[in-house]
Amino acid sequence: MAERLDDLASRFPRMNVVVTWGERGVIGRLVGDDGVALSLREPAPVVNAVDTVGAGDVFCGYLAAGLAHGVPPAAAIRSAVSAASLAVTRTGSGLSAPYAKEIQA
């Protein structure tokens, strides 16, 4: 997985790059305003997964929403991992997406 991250990071050197890793969470490279890149690994909490359909969509949606609201990238990723982890504990793709108050808890 690190090879995939390195490949993407080399193609997009000035962009934040995140690779989802399923039950292992995500790995990424975040580029600060000063151009310095930092590696990131955000493990997923251990949950009893029932249905993984839609987990990637939930992750992307929460990540995009967090970034759009000015949440720092590392915190937005943490929140997105939590949201996707909660989503897999429910059945169905649409109804499995948790509300913001659930992942803040």
PDB file of N, CA and C in Angstrom:
ATOM      1  N   MET A   1       0.818  -1.187   0.000  1.00  0.00           N
ATOM      2  CA  MET A   1       0.000   0.000   0.000  1.00  0.00           C
ATOM      3  C   MET A   1       0.865   1.254   0.000  1.00  0.00           C
ATOM      4  N   ALA A   2       1.978   1.213   0.707  1.00  0.00           N
ATOM      5  CA  ALA A   2       2.872   2.369   0.746  1.00  0.00           C
ATOM      6  C   ALA A   2       3.406   2.690  -0.649  1.00  0.00           C
ATOM      7  N   GLU A   3       3.586   1.666  -1.471  1.00  0.00           N
ATOM      8  CA  GLU A   3       4.062   1.891  -2.837  1.00  0.00           C
ATOM      9  C   GLU A   3       3.035   2.684  -3.634  1.00  0.00           C
ATOM     10  N   ARG A   4       1.772   2.371  -3.428  1.00  0.00           N
ATOM     11  CA  ARG A   4       0.698   3.084  -4.122  1.00  0.00           C
ATOM     12  C   ARG A   4       0.678   4.554  -3.680  1.00  0.00           C
ATOM     13  N   LEU A   5       0.845   4.771  -2.382  1.00  0.00           N
ATOM     14  CA  LEU A   5       0.894   6.135  -1.861  1.00  0.00           C
ATOM     15  C   LEU A   5       2.089   6.880  -2.449  1.00  0.00           C
ATOM     16  N   ASP A   6       3.248   6.255  -2.459  1.00  0.00           N
ATOM     17  CA  ASP A   6       4.451   6.886  -3.007  1.00  0.00           C
ATOM     18  C   ASP A   6       4.271   7.234  -4.481  1.00  0.00           C
ATOM     19  N   ASP A   7       3.637   6.329  -5.234  1.00  0.00           N
ATOM     20  CA  ASP A   7       3.400   6.571  -6.657  1.00  0.00           C
ATOM     21  C   ASP A   7       2.496   7.790  -6.848  1.00  0.00           C
ATOM     22  N   LEU A   8       1.397   7.841  -6.103  1.00  0.00           N
ATOM     23  CA  LEU A   8       0.485   8.982  -6.217  1.00  0.00           C
ATOM     24  C   LEU A   8       1.153  10.273  -5.766  1.00  0.00           C
ATOM     25  N   ALA A   9       1.876  10.206  -4.668  1.00  0.00           N
ATOM     26  CA  ALA A   9       2.545  11.398  -4.141  1.00  0.00           C
ATOM     27  C   ALA A   9       3.574  11.935  -5.121  1.00  0.00           C
ATOM     28  N   SER A  10       4.255  11.044  -5.842  1.00  0.00           N
ATOM     29  CA  SER A  10       5.251  11.517  -6.816  1.00  0.00           C
ATOM     30  C   SER A  10       4.576  12.157  -8.023  1.00  0.00           C
ATOM     31  N   ARG A  11       3.373  11.708  -8.356  1.00  0.00           N
ATOM     32  CA  ARG A  11       2.641  12.299  -9.486  1.00  0.00           C
ATOM     33  C   ARG A  11       1.973  13.622  -9.120  1.00  0.00           C
ATOM     34  N   PHE A  12       1.665  13.795  -7.835  1.00  0.00           N
ATOM     35  CA  PHE A  12       0.998  15.012  -7.364  1.00  0.00           C
ATOM     36  C   PHE A  12       1.775  15.580  -6.173  1.00  0.00           C
ATOM     37  N   PRO A  13       2.978  16.090  -6.403  1.00  0.00           N
ATOM     38  CA  PRO A  13       3.859  16.468  -5.297  1.00  0.00           C
ATOM     39  C   PRO A  13       3.352  17.603  -4.410  1.00  0.00           C
ATOM     40  N   ARG A  14       2.453  18.423  -4.884  1.00  0.00           N
ATOM     41  CA  ARG A  14       1.975  19.554  -4.077  1.00  0.00           C
ATOM     42  C   ARG A  14       0.571  19.342  -3.533  1.00  0.00           C
ATOM     43  N   MET A  15       0.079  18.123  -3.646  1.00  0.00           N
ATOM     44  CA  MET A  15      -1.278  17.831  -3.195  1.00  0.00           C
ATOM     45  C   MET A  15      -1.263  16.853  -2.036  1.00  0.00           C
ATOM     46  N   ASN A  16      -2.285  16.942  -1.193  1.00  0.00           N
ATOM     47  CA  ASN A  16      -2.490  15.935  -0.157  1.00  0.00           C
ATOM     48  C   ASN A  16      -2.962  14.659  -0.834  1.00  0.00           C
ATOM     49  N   VAL A  17      -2.433  13.536  -0.386  1.00  0.00           N
ATOM     50  CA  VAL A  17      -2.792  12.242  -0.963  1.00  0.00           C
ATOM     51  C   VAL A  17      -3.183  11.306   0.172  1.00  0.00           C
ATOM     52  N   VAL A  18      -4.329  10.649   0.020  1.00  0.00           N
ATOM     53  CA  VAL A  18      -4.804   9.698   1.022  1.00  0.00           C
ATOM     54  C   VAL A  18      -5.191   8.411   0.309  1.00  0.00           C
ATOM     55  N   VAL A  19      -4.756   7.284   0.859  1.00  0.00           N
ATOM     56  CA  VAL A  19      -5.106   5.973   0.308  1.00  0.00           C
ATOM     57  C   VAL A  19      -5.850   5.204   1.390  1.00  0.00           C
ATOM     58  N   THR A  20      -7.077   4.802   1.069  1.00  0.00           N
ATOM     59  CA  THR A  20      -7.844   4.022   2.047  1.00  0.00           C
ATOM     60  C   THR A  20      -7.314   2.599   2.072  1.00  0.00           C
ATOM     61  N   TRP A  21      -7.369   2.007   3.274  1.00  0.00           N
ATOM     62  CA  TRP A  21      -6.763   0.708   3.493  1.00  0.00           C
ATOM     63  C   TRP A  21      -7.729  -0.220   4.212  1.00  0.00           C
ATOM     64  N   GLY A  22      -9.027  -0.024   4.002  1.00  0.00           N
ATOM     65  CA  GLY A  22     -10.038  -0.883   4.601  1.00  0.00           C
ATOM     66  C   GLY A  22      -9.985  -0.874   6.108  1.00  0.00           C
ATOM     67  N   GLU A  23     -10.020  -2.049   6.698  1.00  0.00           N
ATOM     68  CA  GLU A  23     -10.044  -2.159   8.159  1.00  0.00           C
ATOM     69  C   GLU A  23      -8.762  -1.646   8.812  1.00  0.00           C
ATOM     70  N   ARG A  24      -7.737  -1.408   8.024  1.00  0.00           N
ATOM     71  CA  ARG A  24      -6.484  -0.872   8.564  1.00  0.00           C
ATOM     72  C   ARG A  24      -6.486   0.652   8.660  1.00  0.00           C
ATOM     73  N   GLY A  25      -7.507   1.302   8.095  1.00  0.00           N
ATOM     74  CA  GLY A  25      -7.580   2.758   8.135  1.00  0.00           C
ATOM     75  C   GLY A  25      -7.080   3.384   6.857  1.00  0.00           C
ATOM     76  N   VAL A  26      -6.283   4.438   6.978  1.00  0.00           N
ATOM     77  CA  VAL A  26      -5.743   5.121   5.805  1.00  0.00           C
ATOM     78  C   VAL A  26      -4.281   5.488   6.042  1.00  0.00           C
ATOM     79  N   ILE A  27      -3.580   5.661   4.934  1.00  0.00           N
ATOM     80  CA  ILE A  27      -2.247   6.241   4.974  1.00  0.00           C
ATOM     81  C   ILE A  27      -2.289   7.449   4.049  1.00  0.00           C
ATOM     82  N   GLY A  28      -1.444   8.405   4.302  1.00  0.00           N
ATOM     83  CA  GLY A  28      -1.473   9.590   3.465  1.00  0.00           C
ATOM     84  C   GLY A  28      -0.227  10.421   3.575  1.00  0.00           C
ATOM     85  N   ARG A  29      -0.199  11.434   2.733  1.00  0.00           N
ATOM     86  CA  ARG A  29       0.873  12.411   2.762  1.00  0.00           C
ATOM     87  C   ARG A  29       0.202  13.776   2.668  1.00  0.00           C
ATOM     88  N   LEU A  30       0.412  14.595   3.679  1.00  0.00           N
ATOM     89  CA  LEU A  30      -0.180  15.928   3.727  1.00  0.00           C
ATOM     90  C   LEU A  30       0.902  16.964   3.486  1.00  0.00           C
ATOM     91  N   VAL A  31       0.610  17.911   2.612  1.00  0.00           N
ATOM     92  CA  VAL A  31       1.569  18.955   2.280  1.00  0.00           C
ATOM     93  C   VAL A  31       1.121  20.246   2.944  1.00  0.00           C
ATOM     94  N   GLY A  32       1.982  20.798   3.787  1.00  0.00           N
ATOM     95  CA  GLY A  32       1.669  22.042   4.486  1.00  0.00           C
ATOM     96  C   GLY A  32       1.806  23.253   3.580  1.00  0.00           C
ATOM     97  N   ASP A  33       1.393  24.406   4.077  1.00  0.00           N
ATOM     98  CA  ASP A  33       1.504  25.655   3.316  1.00  0.00           C
ATOM     99  C   ASP A  33       2.954  25.971   2.953  1.00  0.00           C
ATOM    100  N   ASP A  34       3.883  25.470   3.766  1.00  0.00           N
ATOM    101  CA  ASP A  34       5.303  25.699   3.504  1.00  0.00           C
ATOM    102  C   ASP A  34       5.886  24.705   2.497  1.00  0.00           C
ATOM    103  N   GLY A  35       5.050  23.789   1.980  1.00  0.00           N
ATOM    104  CA  GLY A  35       5.499  22.810   0.993  1.00  0.00           C
ATOM    105  C   GLY A  35       6.111  21.562   1.586  1.00  0.00           C
ATOM    106  N   VAL A  36       6.196  21.497   2.913  1.00  0.00           N
ATOM    107  CA  VAL A  36       6.771  20.321   3.571  1.00  0.00           C
ATOM    108  C   VAL A  36       5.710  19.242   3.685  1.00  0.00           C
ATOM    109  N   ALA A  37       6.062  18.033   3.257  1.00  0.00           N
ATOM    110  CA  ALA A  37       5.135  16.909   3.296  1.00  0.00           C
ATOM    111  C   ALA A  37       5.331  16.085   4.564  1.00  0.00           C
ATOM    112  N   LEU A  38       4.228  15.715   5.180  1.00  0.00           N
ATOM    113  CA  LEU A  38       4.258  14.873   6.372  1.00  0.00           C
ATOM    114  C   LEU A  38       3.488  13.590   6.094  1.00  0.00           C
ATOM    115  N   SER A  39       4.016  12.475   6.545  1.00  0.00           N
ATOM    116  CA  SER A  39       3.322  11.194   6.393  1.00  0.00           C
ATOM    117  C   SER A  39       2.260  11.062   7.464  1.00  0.00           C
ATOM    118  N   LEU A  40       1.217  10.346   7.139  1.00  0.00           N
ATOM    119  CA  LEU A  40       0.099  10.172   8.059  1.00  0.00           C
ATOM    120  C   LEU A  40      -0.377   8.728   7.994  1.00  0.00           C
ATOM    121  N   ARG A  41      -0.670   8.177   9.135  1.00  0.00           N
ATOM    122  CA  ARG A  41      -1.343   6.879   9.212  1.00  0.00           C
ATOM    123  C   ARG A  41      -2.436   7.018  10.251  1.00  0.00           C
ATOM    124  N   GLU A  42      -3.664   6.795   9.829  1.00  0.00           N
ATOM    125  CA  GLU A  42      -4.799   6.875  10.742  1.00  0.00           C
ATOM    126  C   GLU A  42      -5.446   5.496  10.799  1.00  0.00           C
ATOM    127  N   PRO A  43      -5.215   4.745  11.877  1.00  0.00           N
ATOM    128  CA  PRO A  43      -5.813   3.411  11.983  1.00  0.00           C
ATOM    129  C   PRO A  43      -7.322   3.502  12.177  1.00  0.00           C
ATOM    130  N   ALA A  44      -8.007   2.501  11.687  1.00  0.00           N
ATOM    131  CA  ALA A  44      -9.457   2.430  11.881  1.00  0.00           C
ATOM    132  C   ALA A  44      -9.745   1.756  13.213  1.00  0.00           C
ATOM    133  N   PRO A  45     -10.769   2.225  13.912  1.00  0.00           N
ATOM    134  CA  PRO A  45     -11.139   1.539  15.151  1.00  0.00           C
ATOM    135  C   PRO A  45     -11.654   0.132  14.842  1.00  0.00           C
ATOM    136  N   VAL A  46     -11.471  -0.766  15.769  1.00  0.00           N
ATOM    137  CA  VAL A  46     -11.964  -2.132  15.593  1.00  0.00           C
ATOM    138  C   VAL A  46     -13.476  -2.123  15.802  1.00  0.00           C
ATOM    139  N   VAL A  47     -14.194  -2.607  14.801  1.00  0.00           N
ATOM    140  CA  VAL A  47     -15.652  -2.666  14.860  1.00  0.00           C
ATOM    141  C   VAL A  47     -16.127  -4.018  14.365  1.00  0.00           C
ATOM    142  N   ASN A  48     -17.380  -4.319  14.611  1.00  0.00           N
ATOM    143  CA  ASN A  48     -17.987  -5.535  14.084  1.00  0.00           C
ATOM    144  C   ASN A  48     -18.640  -5.171  12.752  1.00  0.00           C
ATOM    145  N   ALA A  49     -17.910  -5.379  11.658  1.00  0.00           N
ATOM    146  CA  ALA A  49     -18.405  -5.010  10.336  1.00  0.00           C
ATOM    147  C   ALA A  49     -19.502  -5.969   9.880  1.00  0.00           C
ATOM    148  N   VAL A  50     -20.611  -5.392   9.419  1.00  0.00           N
ATOM    149  CA  VAL A  50     -21.732  -6.183   8.927  1.00  0.00           C
ATOM    150  C   VAL A  50     -21.896  -6.020   7.419  1.00  0.00           C
ATOM    151  N   ASP A  51     -21.608  -4.827   6.909  1.00  0.00           N
ATOM    152  CA  ASP A  51     -21.817  -4.544   5.490  1.00  0.00           C
ATOM    153  C   ASP A  51     -20.866  -3.409   5.105  1.00  0.00           C
ATOM    154  N   THR A  52     -19.918  -3.707   4.216  1.00  0.00           N
ATOM    155  CA  THR A  52     -18.928  -2.690   3.849  1.00  0.00           C
ATOM    156  C   THR A  52     -19.335  -1.854   2.637  1.00  0.00           C
ATOM    157  N   VAL A  53     -20.493  -2.154   2.053  1.00  0.00           N
ATOM    158  CA  VAL A  53     -20.959  -1.388   0.898  1.00  0.00           C
ATOM    159  C   VAL A  53     -21.193   0.060   1.330  1.00  0.00           C
ATOM    160  N   GLY A  54     -20.601   0.974   0.631  1.00  0.00           N
ATOM    161  CA  GLY A  54     -20.782   2.392   0.929  1.00  0.00           C
ATOM    162  C   GLY A  54     -19.753   2.985   1.865  1.00  0.00           C
ATOM    163  N   ALA A  55     -18.874   2.176   2.429  1.00  0.00           N
ATOM    164  CA  ALA A  55     -17.887   2.704   3.383  1.00  0.00           C
ATOM    165  C   ALA A  55     -16.967   3.726   2.720  1.00  0.00           C
ATOM    166  N   GLY A  56     -16.541   3.453   1.516  1.00  0.00           N
ATOM    167  CA  GLY A  56     -15.681   4.399   0.793  1.00  0.00           C
ATOM    168  C   GLY A  56     -16.402   5.702   0.497  1.00  0.00           C
ATOM    169  N   ASP A  57     -17.680   5.598   0.160  1.00  0.00           N
ATOM    170  CA  ASP A  57     -18.469   6.800  -0.101  1.00  0.00           C
ATOM    171  C   ASP A  57     -18.619   7.637   1.160  1.00  0.00           C
ATOM    172  N   VAL A  58     -18.867   6.972   2.276  1.00  0.00           N
ATOM    173  CA  VAL A  58     -18.984   7.685   3.551  1.00  0.00           C
ATOM    174  C   VAL A  58     -17.656   8.361   3.881  1.00  0.00           C
ATOM    175  N   PHE A  59     -16.553   7.638   3.706  1.00  0.00           N
ATOM    176  CA  PHE A  59     -15.232   8.220   3.974  1.00  0.00           C
ATOM    177  C   PHE A  59     -15.028   9.478   3.132  1.00  0.00           C
ATOM    178  N   CYS A  60     -15.241   9.358   1.825  1.00  0.00           N
ATOM    179  CA  CYS A  60     -15.017  10.502   0.924  1.00  0.00           C
ATOM    180  C   CYS A  60     -15.943  11.667   1.244  1.00  0.00           C
ATOM    181  N   GLY A  61     -17.197  11.366   1.553  1.00  0.00           N
ATOM    182  CA  GLY A  61     -18.154  12.415   1.877  1.00  0.00           C
ATOM    183  C   GLY A  61     -17.783  13.172   3.132  1.00  0.00           C
ATOM    184  N   TYR A  62     -17.405  12.450   4.177  1.00  0.00           N
ATOM    185  CA  TYR A  62     -17.011  13.116   5.424  1.00  0.00           C
ATOM    186  C   TYR A  62     -15.695  13.863   5.265  1.00  0.00           C
ATOM    187  N   LEU A  63     -14.776  13.312   4.505  1.00  0.00           N
ATOM    188  CA  LEU A  63     -13.515  14.009   4.268  1.00  0.00           C
ATOM    189  C   LEU A  63     -13.766  15.309   3.504  1.00  0.00           C
ATOM    190  N   ALA A  64     -14.545  15.240   2.439  1.00  0.00           N
ATOM    191  CA  ALA A  64     -14.838  16.430   1.635  1.00  0.00           C
ATOM    192  C   ALA A  64     -15.587  17.482   2.453  1.00  0.00           C
ATOM    193  N   ALA A  65     -16.566  17.043   3.227  1.00  0.00           N
ATOM    194  CA  ALA A  65     -17.338  17.985   4.048  1.00  0.00           C
ATOM    195  C   ALA A  65     -16.450  18.662   5.083  1.00  0.00           C
ATOM    196  N   GLY A  66     -15.589  17.888   5.727  1.00  0.00           N
ATOM    197  CA  GLY A  66     -14.689  18.462   6.721  1.00  0.00           C
ATOM    198  C   GLY A  66     -13.772  19.500   6.106  1.00  0.00           C
ATOM    199  N   LEU A  67     -13.164  19.161   4.972  1.00  0.00           N
ATOM    200  CA  LEU A  67     -12.260  20.096   4.313  1.00  0.00           C
ATOM    201  C   LEU A  67     -13.007  21.343   3.848  1.00  0.00           C
ATOM    202  N   ALA A  68     -14.234  21.168   3.342  1.00  0.00           N
ATOM    203  CA  ALA A  68     -15.034  22.302   2.878  1.00  0.00           C
ATOM    204  C   ALA A  68     -15.397  23.246   4.024  1.00  0.00           C
ATOM    205  N   HIS A  69     -15.472  22.696   5.227  1.00  0.00           N
ATOM    206  CA  HIS A  69     -15.800  23.514   6.397  1.00  0.00           C
ATOM    207  C   HIS A  69     -14.554  24.027   7.117  1.00  0.00           C
ATOM    208  N   GLY A  70     -13.398  23.871   6.505  1.00  0.00           N
ATOM    209  CA  GLY A  70     -12.172  24.418   7.070  1.00  0.00           C
ATOM    210  C   GLY A  70     -11.505  23.578   8.134  1.00  0.00           C
ATOM    211  N   VAL A  71     -11.934  22.320   8.282  1.00  0.00           N
ATOM    212  CA  VAL A  71     -11.298  21.426   9.252  1.00  0.00           C
ATOM    213  C   VAL A  71      -9.897  21.086   8.727  1.00  0.00           C
ATOM    214  N   PRO A  72      -8.876  21.137   9.565  1.00  0.00           N
ATOM    215  CA  PRO A  72      -7.531  20.769   9.113  1.00  0.00           C
ATOM    216  C   PRO A  72      -7.527  19.349   8.538  1.00  0.00           C
ATOM    217  N   PRO A  73      -6.730  19.112   7.480  1.00  0.00           N
ATOM    218  CA  PRO A  73      -6.751  17.814   6.808  1.00  0.00           C
ATOM    219  C   PRO A  73      -6.599  16.601   7.724  1.00  0.00           C
ATOM    220  N   ALA A  74      -5.677  16.624   8.673  1.00  0.00           N
ATOM    221  CA  ALA A  74      -5.484  15.452   9.550  1.00  0.00           C
ATOM    222  C   ALA A  74      -6.735  15.185  10.378  1.00  0.00           C
ATOM    223  N   ALA A  75      -7.376  16.228  10.871  1.00  0.00           N
ATOM    224  CA  ALA A  75      -8.607  16.052  11.652  1.00  0.00           C
ATOM    225  C   ALA A  75      -9.756  15.599  10.766  1.00  0.00           C
ATOM    226  N   ALA A  76      -9.824  16.105   9.543  1.00  0.00           N
ATOM    227  CA  ALA A  76     -10.876  15.678   8.606  1.00  0.00           C
ATOM    228  C   ALA A  76     -10.714  14.204   8.255  1.00  0.00           C
ATOM    229  N   ILE A  77      -9.477  13.764   8.104  1.00  0.00           N
ATOM    230  CA  ILE A  77      -9.214  12.347   7.810  1.00  0.00           C
ATOM    231  C   ILE A  77      -9.617  11.488   9.003  1.00  0.00           C
ATOM    232  N   ARG A  78      -9.267  11.916  10.192  1.00  0.00           N
ATOM    233  CA  ARG A  78      -9.631  11.173  11.407  1.00  0.00           C
ATOM    234  C   ARG A  78     -11.145  11.009  11.501  1.00  0.00           C
ATOM    235  N   SER A  79     -11.865  12.085  11.246  1.00  0.00           N
ATOM    236  CA  SER A  79     -13.320  12.066  11.288  1.00  0.00           C
ATOM    237  C   SER A  79     -13.890  11.146  10.206  1.00  0.00           C
ATOM    238  N   ALA A  80     -13.315  11.199   9.024  1.00  0.00           N
ATOM    239  CA  ALA A  80     -13.783  10.365   7.909  1.00  0.00           C
ATOM    240  C   ALA A  80     -13.563   8.882   8.193  1.00  0.00           C
ATOM    241  N   VAL A  81     -12.427   8.552   8.810  1.00  0.00           N
ATOM    242  CA  VAL A  81     -12.162   7.156   9.181  1.00  0.00           C
ATOM    243  C   VAL A  81     -13.190   6.690  10.213  1.00  0.00           C
ATOM    244  N   SER A  82     -13.474   7.537  11.195  1.00  0.00           N
ATOM    245  CA  SER A  82     -14.480   7.188  12.204  1.00  0.00           C
ATOM    246  C   SER A  82     -15.849   6.978  11.571  1.00  0.00           C
ATOM    247  N   ALA A  83     -16.218   7.872  10.651  1.00  0.00           N
ATOM    248  CA  ALA A  83     -17.519   7.767   9.991  1.00  0.00           C
ATOM    249  C   ALA A  83     -17.626   6.475   9.179  1.00  0.00           C
ATOM    250  N   ALA A  84     -16.595   6.154   8.419  1.00  0.00           N
ATOM    251  CA  ALA A  84     -16.613   4.926   7.616  1.00  0.00           C
ATOM    252  C   ALA A  84     -16.646   3.690   8.511  1.00  0.00           C
ATOM    253  N   SER A  85     -15.945   3.758   9.635  1.00  0.00           N
ATOM    254  CA  SER A  85     -15.945   2.631  10.576  1.00  0.00           C
ATOM    255  C   SER A  85     -17.333   2.400  11.163  1.00  0.00           C
ATOM    256  N   LEU A  86     -18.042   3.472  11.472  1.00  0.00           N
ATOM    257  CA  LEU A  86     -19.415   3.331  11.961  1.00  0.00           C
ATOM    258  C   LEU A  86     -20.339   2.824  10.859  1.00  0.00           C
ATOM    259  N   ALA A  87     -20.106   3.277   9.628  1.00  0.00           N
ATOM    260  CA  ALA A  87     -20.975   2.888   8.508  1.00  0.00           C
ATOM    261  C   ALA A  87     -20.975   1.380   8.283  1.00  0.00           C
ATOM    262  N   VAL A  88     -19.823   0.732   8.455  1.00  0.00           N
ATOM    263  CA  VAL A  88     -19.762  -0.708   8.185  1.00  0.00           C
ATOM    264  C   VAL A  88     -20.459  -1.543   9.252  1.00  0.00           C
ATOM    265  N   THR A  89     -20.864  -0.913  10.352  1.00  0.00           N
ATOM    266  CA  THR A  89     -21.584  -1.649  11.400  1.00  0.00           C
ATOM    267  C   THR A  89     -23.083  -1.711  11.110  1.00  0.00           C
ATOM    268  N   ARG A  90     -23.499  -1.124   9.993  1.00  0.00           N
ATOM    269  CA  ARG A  90     -24.917  -1.069   9.609  1.00  0.00           C
ATOM    270  C   ARG A  90     -25.097  -1.655   8.229  1.00  0.00           C
ATOM    271  N   THR A  91     -26.321  -2.094   7.949  1.00  0.00           N
ATOM    272  CA  THR A  91     -26.585  -2.656   6.629  1.00  0.00           C
ATOM    273  C   THR A  91     -27.103  -1.586   5.680  1.00  0.00           C
ATOM    274  N   GLY A  92     -26.848  -1.795   4.403  1.00  0.00           N
ATOM    275  CA  GLY A  92     -27.303  -0.867   3.376  1.00  0.00           C
ATOM    276  C   GLY A  92     -26.347   0.288   3.206  1.00  0.00           C
ATOM    277  N   SER A  93     -26.275   0.786   2.000  1.00  0.00           N
ATOM    278  CA  SER A  93     -25.304   1.856   1.758  1.00  0.00           C
ATOM    279  C   SER A  93     -25.823   3.235   2.135  1.00  0.00           C
ATOM    280  N   GLY A  94     -27.065   3.539   1.875  1.00  0.00           N
ATOM    281  CA  GLY A  94     -27.589   4.871   2.159  1.00  0.00           C
ATOM    282  C   GLY A  94     -27.844   5.127   3.617  1.00  0.00           C
ATOM    283  N   LEU A  95     -28.479   4.198   4.275  1.00  0.00           N
ATOM    284  CA  LEU A  95     -28.849   4.401   5.670  1.00  0.00           C
ATOM    285  C   LEU A  95     -27.702   4.150   6.643  1.00  0.00           C
ATOM    286  N   SER A  96     -26.595   3.633   6.138  1.00  0.00           N
ATOM    287  CA  SER A  96     -25.487   3.321   7.038  1.00  0.00           C
ATOM    288  C   SER A  96     -24.660   4.553   7.401  1.00  0.00           C
ATOM    289  N   ALA A  97     -24.774   5.628   6.627  1.00  0.00           N
ATOM    290  CA  ALA A  97     -23.971   6.824   6.892  1.00  0.00           C
ATOM    291  C   ALA A  97     -24.357   7.440   8.234  1.00  0.00           C
ATOM    292  N   PRO A  98     -23.395   7.592   9.138  1.00  0.00           N
ATOM    293  CA  PRO A  98     -23.715   8.141  10.454  1.00  0.00           C
ATOM    294  C   PRO A  98     -23.874   9.661  10.422  1.00  0.00           C
ATOM    295  N   TYR A  99     -24.588  10.177  11.392  1.00  0.00           N
ATOM    296  CA  TYR A  99     -24.715  11.618  11.567  1.00  0.00           C
ATOM    297  C   TYR A  99     -23.465  12.153  12.245  1.00  0.00           C
ATOM    298  N   ALA A 100     -23.180  13.443  12.054  1.00  0.00           N
ATOM    299  CA  ALA A 100     -21.975  14.065  12.619  1.00  0.00           C
ATOM    300  C   ALA A 100     -21.904  13.887  14.131  1.00  0.00           C
ATOM    301  N   LYS A 101     -23.041  13.985  14.814  1.00  0.00           N
ATOM    302  CA  LYS A 101     -23.018  13.863  16.281  1.00  0.00           C
ATOM    303  C   LYS A 101     -22.589  12.473  16.721  1.00  0.00           C
ATOM    304  N   GLU A 102     -22.786  11.454  15.873  1.00  0.00           N
ATOM    305  CA  GLU A 102     -22.384  10.099  16.221  1.00  0.00           C
ATOM    306  C   GLU A 102     -20.872   9.929  16.188  1.00  0.00           C
ATOM    307  N   ILE A 103     -20.209  10.542  15.207  1.00  0.00           N
ATOM    308  CA  ILE A 103     -18.766  10.360  15.138  1.00  0.00           C
ATOM    309  C   ILE A 103     -18.037  11.285  16.092  1.00  0.00           C
ATOM    310  N   GLN A 104     -18.686  12.335  16.549  1.00  0.00           N
ATOM    311  CA  GLN A 104     -18.069  13.211  17.534  1.00  0.00           C
ATOM    312  C   GLN A 104     -18.058  12.546  18.912  1.00  0.00           C
ATOM    313  N   ALA A 105     -18.938  11.573  19.093  1.00  0.00           N
ATOM    314  CA  ALA A 105     -19.039  10.891  20.393  1.00  0.00           C
ATOM    315  C   ALA A 105     -17.953   9.936  20.560  1.00  0.00           C
TER     316      ALA A 105
END
